[in-house]
CSV table of C-alpha atoms in Angstrom, one decimal:
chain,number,residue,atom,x,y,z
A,1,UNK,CA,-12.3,17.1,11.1
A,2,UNK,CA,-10.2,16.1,14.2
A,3,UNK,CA,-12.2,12.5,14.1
A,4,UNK,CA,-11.4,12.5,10.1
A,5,UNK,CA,-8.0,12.5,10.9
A,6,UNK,CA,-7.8,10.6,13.6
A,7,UNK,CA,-9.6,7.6,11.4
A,8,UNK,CA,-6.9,8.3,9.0
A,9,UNK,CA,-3.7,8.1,11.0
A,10,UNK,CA,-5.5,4.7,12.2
A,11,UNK,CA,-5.7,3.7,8.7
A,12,UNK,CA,-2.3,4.6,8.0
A,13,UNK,CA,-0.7,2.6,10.9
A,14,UNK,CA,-3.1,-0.2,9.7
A,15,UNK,CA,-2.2,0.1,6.0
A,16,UNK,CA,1.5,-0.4,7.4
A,17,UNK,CA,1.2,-3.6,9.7
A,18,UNK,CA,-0.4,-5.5,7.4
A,19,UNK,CA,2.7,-4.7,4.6
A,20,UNK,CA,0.6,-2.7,2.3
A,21,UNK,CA,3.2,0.4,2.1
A,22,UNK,CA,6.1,-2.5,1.8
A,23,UNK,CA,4.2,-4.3,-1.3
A,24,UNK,CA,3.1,-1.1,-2.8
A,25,UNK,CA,6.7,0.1,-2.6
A,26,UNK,CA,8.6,-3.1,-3.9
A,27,UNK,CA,6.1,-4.4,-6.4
A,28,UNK,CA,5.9,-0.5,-8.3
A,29,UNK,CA,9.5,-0.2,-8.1
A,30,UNK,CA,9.7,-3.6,-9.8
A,31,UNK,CA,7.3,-2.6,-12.6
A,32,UNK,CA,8.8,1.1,-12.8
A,33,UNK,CA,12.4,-0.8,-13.5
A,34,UNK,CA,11.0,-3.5,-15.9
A,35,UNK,CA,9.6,-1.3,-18.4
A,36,UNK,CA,12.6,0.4,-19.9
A,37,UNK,CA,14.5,-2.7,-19.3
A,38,UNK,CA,12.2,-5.0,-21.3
A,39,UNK,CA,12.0,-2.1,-23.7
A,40,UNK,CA,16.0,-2.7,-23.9
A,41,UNK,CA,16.1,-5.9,-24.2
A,42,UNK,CA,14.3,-7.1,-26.5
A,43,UNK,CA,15.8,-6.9,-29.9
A,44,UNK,CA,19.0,-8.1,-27.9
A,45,UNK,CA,16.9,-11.5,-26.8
A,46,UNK,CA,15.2,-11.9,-30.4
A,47,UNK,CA,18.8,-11.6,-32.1
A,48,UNK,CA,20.3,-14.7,-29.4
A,49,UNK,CA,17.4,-16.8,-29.5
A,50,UNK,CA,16.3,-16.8,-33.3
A,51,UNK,CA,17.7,-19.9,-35.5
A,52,UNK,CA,21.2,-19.1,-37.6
A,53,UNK,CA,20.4,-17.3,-40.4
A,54,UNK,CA,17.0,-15.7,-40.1
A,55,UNK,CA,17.2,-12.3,-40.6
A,56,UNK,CA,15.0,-10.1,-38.0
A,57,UNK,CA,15.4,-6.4,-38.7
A,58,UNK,CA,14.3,-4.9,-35.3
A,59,UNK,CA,14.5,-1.5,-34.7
A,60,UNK,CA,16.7,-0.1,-31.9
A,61,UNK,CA,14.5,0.8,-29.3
A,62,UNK,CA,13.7,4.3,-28.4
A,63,UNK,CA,12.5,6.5,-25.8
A,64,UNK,CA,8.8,5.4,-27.2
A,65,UNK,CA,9.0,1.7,-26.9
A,66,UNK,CA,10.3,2.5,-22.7
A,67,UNK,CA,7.4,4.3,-22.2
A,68,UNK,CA,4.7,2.0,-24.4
A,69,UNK,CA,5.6,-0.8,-21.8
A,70,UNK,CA,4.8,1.8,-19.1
A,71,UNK,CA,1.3,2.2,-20.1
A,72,UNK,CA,1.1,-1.3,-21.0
A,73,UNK,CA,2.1,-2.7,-17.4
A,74,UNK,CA,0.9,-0.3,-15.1
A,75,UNK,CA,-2.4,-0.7,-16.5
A,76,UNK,CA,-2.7,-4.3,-16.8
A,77,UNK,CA,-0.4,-5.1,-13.9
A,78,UNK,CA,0.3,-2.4,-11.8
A,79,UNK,CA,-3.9,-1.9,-11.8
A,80,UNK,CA,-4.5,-5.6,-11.0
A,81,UNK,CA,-2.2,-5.8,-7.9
A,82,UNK,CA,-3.7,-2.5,-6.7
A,83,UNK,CA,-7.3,-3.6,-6.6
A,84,UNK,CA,-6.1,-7.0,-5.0
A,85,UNK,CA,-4.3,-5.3,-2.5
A,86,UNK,CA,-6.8,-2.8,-1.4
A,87,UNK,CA,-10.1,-4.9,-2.1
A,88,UNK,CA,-10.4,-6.1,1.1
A,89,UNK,CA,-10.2,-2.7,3.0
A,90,UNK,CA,-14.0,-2.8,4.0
A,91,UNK,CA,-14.7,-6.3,4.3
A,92,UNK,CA,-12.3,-7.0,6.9
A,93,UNK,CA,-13.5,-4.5,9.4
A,94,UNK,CA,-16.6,-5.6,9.0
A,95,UNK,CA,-16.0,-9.0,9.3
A,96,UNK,CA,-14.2,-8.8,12.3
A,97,UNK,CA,-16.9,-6.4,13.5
A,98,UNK,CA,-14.0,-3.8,14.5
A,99,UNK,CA,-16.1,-1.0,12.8
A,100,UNK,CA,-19.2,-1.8,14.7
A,101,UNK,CA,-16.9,-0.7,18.2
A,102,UNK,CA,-15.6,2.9,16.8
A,103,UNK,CA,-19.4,3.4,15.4
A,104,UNK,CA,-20.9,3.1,18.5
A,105,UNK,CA,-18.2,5.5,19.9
A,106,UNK,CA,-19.9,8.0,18.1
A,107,UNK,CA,-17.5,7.7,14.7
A,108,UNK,CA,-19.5,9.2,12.0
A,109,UNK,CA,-20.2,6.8,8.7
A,110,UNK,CA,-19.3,8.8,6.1
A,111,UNK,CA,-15.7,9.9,8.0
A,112,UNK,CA,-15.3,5.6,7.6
A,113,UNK,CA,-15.6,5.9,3.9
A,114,UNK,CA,-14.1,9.1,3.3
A,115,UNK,CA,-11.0,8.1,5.0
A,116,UNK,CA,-10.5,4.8,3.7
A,117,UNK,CA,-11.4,6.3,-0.2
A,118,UNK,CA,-8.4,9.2,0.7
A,119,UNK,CA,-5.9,6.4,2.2
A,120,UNK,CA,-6.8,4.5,-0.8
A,121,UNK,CA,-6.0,7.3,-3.0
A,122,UNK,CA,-2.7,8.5,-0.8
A,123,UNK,CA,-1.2,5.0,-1.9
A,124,UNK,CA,-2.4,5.0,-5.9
A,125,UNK,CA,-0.7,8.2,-6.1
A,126,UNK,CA,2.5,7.2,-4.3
A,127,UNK,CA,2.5,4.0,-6.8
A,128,UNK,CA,2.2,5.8,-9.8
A,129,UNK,CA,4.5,9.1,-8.7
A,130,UNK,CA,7.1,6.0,-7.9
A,131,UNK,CA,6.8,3.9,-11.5
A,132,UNK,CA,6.7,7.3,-13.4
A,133,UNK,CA,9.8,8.4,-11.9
A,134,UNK,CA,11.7,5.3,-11.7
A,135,UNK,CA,10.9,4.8,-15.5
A,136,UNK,CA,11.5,8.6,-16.3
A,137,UNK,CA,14.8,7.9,-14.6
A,138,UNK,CA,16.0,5.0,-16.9
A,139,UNK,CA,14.7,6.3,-19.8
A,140,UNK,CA,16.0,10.2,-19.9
A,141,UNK,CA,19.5,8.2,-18.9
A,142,UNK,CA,19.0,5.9,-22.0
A,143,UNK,CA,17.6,7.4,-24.3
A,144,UNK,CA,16.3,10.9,-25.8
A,145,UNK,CA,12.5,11.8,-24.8
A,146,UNK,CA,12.3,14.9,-26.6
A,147,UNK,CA,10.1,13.6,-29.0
A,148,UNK,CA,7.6,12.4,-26.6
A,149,UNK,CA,4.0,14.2,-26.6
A,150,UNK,CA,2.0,14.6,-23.5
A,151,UNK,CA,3.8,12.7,-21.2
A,152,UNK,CA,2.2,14.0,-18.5
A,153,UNK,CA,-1.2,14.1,-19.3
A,154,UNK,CA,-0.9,10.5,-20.4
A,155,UNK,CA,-0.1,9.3,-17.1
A,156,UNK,CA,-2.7,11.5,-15.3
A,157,UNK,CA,-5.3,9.8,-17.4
A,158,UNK,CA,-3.8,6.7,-15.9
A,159,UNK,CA,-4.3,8.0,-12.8
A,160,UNK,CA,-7.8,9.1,-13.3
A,161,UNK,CA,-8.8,5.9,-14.0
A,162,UNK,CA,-7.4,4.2,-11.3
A,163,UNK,CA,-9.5,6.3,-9.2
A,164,UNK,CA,-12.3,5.2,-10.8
A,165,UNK,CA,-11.8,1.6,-10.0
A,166,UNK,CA,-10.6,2.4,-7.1
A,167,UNK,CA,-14.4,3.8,-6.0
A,168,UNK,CA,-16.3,0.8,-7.3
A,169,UNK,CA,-13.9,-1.5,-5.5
A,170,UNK,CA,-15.0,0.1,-2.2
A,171,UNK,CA,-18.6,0.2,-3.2
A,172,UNK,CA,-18.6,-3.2,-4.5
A,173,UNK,CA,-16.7,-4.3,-1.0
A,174,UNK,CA,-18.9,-2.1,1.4
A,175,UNK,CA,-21.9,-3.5,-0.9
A,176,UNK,CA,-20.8,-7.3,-0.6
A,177,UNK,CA,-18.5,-6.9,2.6
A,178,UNK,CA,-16.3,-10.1,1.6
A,179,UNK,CA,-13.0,-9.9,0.3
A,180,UNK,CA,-14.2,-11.2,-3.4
A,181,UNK,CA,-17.0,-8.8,-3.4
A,182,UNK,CA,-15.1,-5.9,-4.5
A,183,UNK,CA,-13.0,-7.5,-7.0
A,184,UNK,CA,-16.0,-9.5,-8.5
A,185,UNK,CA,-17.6,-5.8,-8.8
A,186,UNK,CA,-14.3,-4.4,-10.2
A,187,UNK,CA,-13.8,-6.9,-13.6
A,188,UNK,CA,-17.5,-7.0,-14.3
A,189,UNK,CA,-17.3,-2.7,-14.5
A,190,UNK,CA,-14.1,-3.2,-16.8
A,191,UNK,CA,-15.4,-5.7,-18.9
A,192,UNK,CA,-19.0,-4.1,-19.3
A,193,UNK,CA,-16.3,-1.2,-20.0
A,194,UNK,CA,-14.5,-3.2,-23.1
A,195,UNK,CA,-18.0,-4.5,-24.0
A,196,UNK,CA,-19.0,-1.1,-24.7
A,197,UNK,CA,-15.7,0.2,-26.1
A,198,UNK,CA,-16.4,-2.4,-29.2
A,199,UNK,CA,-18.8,0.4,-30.4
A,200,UNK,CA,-16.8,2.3,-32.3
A,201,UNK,CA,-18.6,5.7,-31.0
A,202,UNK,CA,-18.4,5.0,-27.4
A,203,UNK,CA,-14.6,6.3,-27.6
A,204,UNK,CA,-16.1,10.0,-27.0
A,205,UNK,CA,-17.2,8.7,-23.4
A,206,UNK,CA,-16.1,5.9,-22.5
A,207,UNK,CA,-13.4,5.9,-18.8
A,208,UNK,CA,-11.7,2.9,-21.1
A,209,UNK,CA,-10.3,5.0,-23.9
A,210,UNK,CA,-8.2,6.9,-21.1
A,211,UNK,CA,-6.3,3.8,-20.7
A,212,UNK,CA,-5.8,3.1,-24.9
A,213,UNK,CA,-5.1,6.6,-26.2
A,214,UNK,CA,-2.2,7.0,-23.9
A,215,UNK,CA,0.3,5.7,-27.0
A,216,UNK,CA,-1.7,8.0,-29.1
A,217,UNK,CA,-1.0,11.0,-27.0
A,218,UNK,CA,2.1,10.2,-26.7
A,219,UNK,CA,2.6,9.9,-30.4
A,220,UNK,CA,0.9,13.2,-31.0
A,221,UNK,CA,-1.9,11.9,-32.9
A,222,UNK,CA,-4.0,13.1,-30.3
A,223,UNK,CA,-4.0,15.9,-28.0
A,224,UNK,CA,-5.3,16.5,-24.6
A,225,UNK,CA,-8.5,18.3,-26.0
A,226,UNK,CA,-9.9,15.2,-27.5
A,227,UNK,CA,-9.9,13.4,-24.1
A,228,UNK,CA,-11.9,15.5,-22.0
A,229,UNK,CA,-15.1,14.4,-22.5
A,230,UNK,CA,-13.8,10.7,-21.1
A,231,UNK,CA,-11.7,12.5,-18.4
A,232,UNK,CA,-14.5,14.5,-17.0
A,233,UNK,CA,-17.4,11.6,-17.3
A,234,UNK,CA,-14.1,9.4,-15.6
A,235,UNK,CA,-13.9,12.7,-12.7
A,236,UNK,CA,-17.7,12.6,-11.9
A,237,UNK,CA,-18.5,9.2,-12.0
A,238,UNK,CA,-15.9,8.2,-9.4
A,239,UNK,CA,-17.4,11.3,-6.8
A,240,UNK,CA,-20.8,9.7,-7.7
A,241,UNK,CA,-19.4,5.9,-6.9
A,242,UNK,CA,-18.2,7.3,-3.9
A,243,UNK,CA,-21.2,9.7,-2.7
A,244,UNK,CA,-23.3,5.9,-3.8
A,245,UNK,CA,-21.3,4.2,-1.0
A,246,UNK,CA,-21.6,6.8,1.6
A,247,UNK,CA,-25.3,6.8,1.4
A,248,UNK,CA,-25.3,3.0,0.9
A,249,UNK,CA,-23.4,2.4,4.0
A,250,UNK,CA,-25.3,4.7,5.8
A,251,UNK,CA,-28.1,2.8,5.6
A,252,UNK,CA,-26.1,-0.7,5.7
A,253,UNK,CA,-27.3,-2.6,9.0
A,254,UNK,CA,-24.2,-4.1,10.8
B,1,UNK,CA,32.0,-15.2,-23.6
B,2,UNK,CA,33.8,-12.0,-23.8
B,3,UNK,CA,30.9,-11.1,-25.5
B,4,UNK,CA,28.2,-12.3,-23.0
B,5,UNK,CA,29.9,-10.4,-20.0
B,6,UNK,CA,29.9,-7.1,-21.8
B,7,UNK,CA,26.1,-7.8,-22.4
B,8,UNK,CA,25.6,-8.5,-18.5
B,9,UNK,CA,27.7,-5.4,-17.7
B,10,UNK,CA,25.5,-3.2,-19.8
B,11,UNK,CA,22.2,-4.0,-18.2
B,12,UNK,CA,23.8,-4.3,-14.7
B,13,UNK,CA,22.2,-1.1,-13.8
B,14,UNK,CA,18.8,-2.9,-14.4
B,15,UNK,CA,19.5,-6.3,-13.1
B,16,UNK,CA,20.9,-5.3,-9.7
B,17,UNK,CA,17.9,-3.5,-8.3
B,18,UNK,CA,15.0,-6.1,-9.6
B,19,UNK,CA,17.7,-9.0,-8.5
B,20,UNK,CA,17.5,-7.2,-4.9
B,21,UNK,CA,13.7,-6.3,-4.8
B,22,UNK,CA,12.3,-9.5,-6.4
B,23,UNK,CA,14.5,-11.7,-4.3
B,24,UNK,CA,13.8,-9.7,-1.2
B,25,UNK,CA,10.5,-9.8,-1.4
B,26,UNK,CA,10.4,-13.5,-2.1
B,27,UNK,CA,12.6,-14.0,1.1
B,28,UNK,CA,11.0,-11.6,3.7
B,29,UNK,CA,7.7,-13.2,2.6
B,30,UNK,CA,9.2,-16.8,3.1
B,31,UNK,CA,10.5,-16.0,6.6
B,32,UNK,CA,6.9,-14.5,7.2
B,33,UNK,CA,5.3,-17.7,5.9
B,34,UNK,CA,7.5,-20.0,8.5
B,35,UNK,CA,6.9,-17.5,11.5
B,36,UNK,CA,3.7,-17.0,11.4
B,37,UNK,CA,2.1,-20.5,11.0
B,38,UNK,CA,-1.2,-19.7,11.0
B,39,UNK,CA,-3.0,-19.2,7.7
B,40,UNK,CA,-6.4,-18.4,6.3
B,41,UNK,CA,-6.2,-21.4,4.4
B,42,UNK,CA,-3.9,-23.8,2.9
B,43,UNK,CA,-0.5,-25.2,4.4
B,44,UNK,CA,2.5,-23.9,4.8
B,45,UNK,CA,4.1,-25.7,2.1
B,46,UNK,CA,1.7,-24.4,0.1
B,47,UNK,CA,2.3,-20.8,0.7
B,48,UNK,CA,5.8,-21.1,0.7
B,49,UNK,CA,5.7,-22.5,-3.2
B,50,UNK,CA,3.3,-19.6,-3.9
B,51,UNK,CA,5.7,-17.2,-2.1
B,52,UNK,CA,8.8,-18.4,-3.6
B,53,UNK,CA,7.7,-19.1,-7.0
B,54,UNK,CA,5.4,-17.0,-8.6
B,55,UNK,CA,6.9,-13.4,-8.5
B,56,UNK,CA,5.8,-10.4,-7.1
B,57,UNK,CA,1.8,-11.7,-7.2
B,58,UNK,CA,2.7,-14.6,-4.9
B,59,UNK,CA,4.1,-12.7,-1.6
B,60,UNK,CA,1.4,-10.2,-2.3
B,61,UNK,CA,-1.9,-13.1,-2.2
B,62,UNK,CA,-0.1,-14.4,0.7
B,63,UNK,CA,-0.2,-11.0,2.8
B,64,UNK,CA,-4.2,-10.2,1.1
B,65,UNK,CA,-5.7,-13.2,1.5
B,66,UNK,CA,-3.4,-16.0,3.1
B,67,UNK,CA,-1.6,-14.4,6.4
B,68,UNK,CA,-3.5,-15.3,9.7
B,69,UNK,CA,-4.9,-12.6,11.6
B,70,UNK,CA,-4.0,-14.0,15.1
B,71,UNK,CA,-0.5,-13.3,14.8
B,72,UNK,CA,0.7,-11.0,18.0
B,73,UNK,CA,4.4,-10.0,16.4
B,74,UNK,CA,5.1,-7.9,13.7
B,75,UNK,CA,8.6,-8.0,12.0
């Protein structure tokens, strides 16, 4: 345990140098501030830029809209710049070969991966805690989000999934141990994902349908109850991803 | 114009804070790019385009992939 957290307080202060808390920090801020903002000014930017006369009855925008760009950019965006940021954090050790020194210290493999999965994790969380709030923020102060199912439960699924990917970019990286490894691994899971989720009746299992029935949940349409089949196969496959790259890098010669 | 300034005043509580990170960001990462001179690949004019142009993704390829490892200070 005391090795555990050694590795992790190593990780931290690495995570740190090389600007990872600074990025994670700025760039979910940014994306936590643009959703109700684009949500607000929209109709403002069609009304200026359409020709005189045409007539475009938009909507004001509600709480709704704020939080439909949430799960629209956090996913695409917010996810992207996530597995860039952290797809390198095998590779790099084990390209340098500074792994190889603290392993023949005695370090135990599994501690490597566990760590480095929890770091991983650590940050997704602060990311997401930091966009949900900032968002929450601007949109209680705008607008009225009494209407809004499920808030929560939306963005845990969110969450879940992001834990997914975040396991097969570390098993693609230890796999592959170069820095395009992991992300190569990563989009060919999500599009063999959206591959699958063209058959109608993969939306009982499929990790994908976390990430499109989030406007549905919030709309009511659906309730938690109807996700947990997806949110349960989402839980286990990630501790499976992981327990694949412990035994995988157990046996990995360096 | 009366109009237009209301219209900036009302979304001033959005504009200030991504004004501040976004430019930031871009600027912290530019000073980066000229102290550090030693990149993974590419030049430094490149990464300074990359940097200073394409928002948010830019400084963040440049610290992933582009930043030199040999660098002894960190600021």
């Amino acid at each position: 345990m005391n090795q555990w957290l050694g590795f992790l307080k190593k990780e931290w202060f690495e995570s740190v140098k090389t600007y990872k808390l600074m990025l994670v920090v700025v760039i979910f801020s940014i994306l936590g501030i643009l959703n109700p903002f684009t949500a607000k000014i929209t109709p403002v930017v069609f009304e200026k830029f359409m020709p005189e006369g045409t007539f475009v009855n938009l909507p004001e925008p509600t709480a709704l809209d704020s939080w439909l760009q949430f799960y629209k950019n956090v996913p695409q965006m917010g996810l992207i710049v996530f597995i860039l940021l952290f797809s390198t954090m095998m590779s790099k050790e084990l390209e340098k070969g500074t792994l190889l020194i603290l392993l023949s210290k005695g370090l135990r493999r599994n501690t490597v991966i566990t760590a480095k999965f929890f770091m991983a994790l650590c940050y997704w969380t602060l990311a997401i805690t930091l966009s949900f709030t900032i968002t929450y923020a601007y949109t209680a102060y705008y607008w009225d989000q009494s209407q809004l199912q499920h808030l929560l439960f939306a963005a845990s699924c969110l969450y879940v999934f992001g834990i997914l990917l975040l396991a097969v970019t570390l098993w693609g990286n230890t796999l592959f141990a170069t820095p395009y490894g992991g992300t190569l691994v990563t989009i060919l899971v999500v599009i063999a994902l959206f591959i699958a989720a063209i058959f109608p009746q993969s939306a009982n299992w499929n990790p994908l349908e976390l990430l499109t029935a989030t406007t549905q949940l919030l709309t009511g349409e659906l309730t938690p109850s109807d996700l947990w089949i997806p949110y349960t196969i989402t839980l286990f496959t990630t501790i499976l991803v992981v327990w694949l790259t412990i035994s995988h890098f157990k046996r990995k010669l360096l | 114009m009366n109009n237009d300034i209301a219209l900036l005043m009302e979304y001033l509580p959005f504009l200030i804070p991504l004004i501040i990170l976004q430019l930031g960001l871009a600027i912290f990462s530019a000073i980066h790019v000229i102290r550090h001179p030693h990149y993974r690949f590419g030049n430094q004019v490149m990464w300074l385009l990359i940097v200073l142009l394409i928002q948010f993704i830019g400084p963040l390829i440049y610290f992933v992939f582009g930043r030199g490892d040999h660098n002894g200070r960190t600021n």
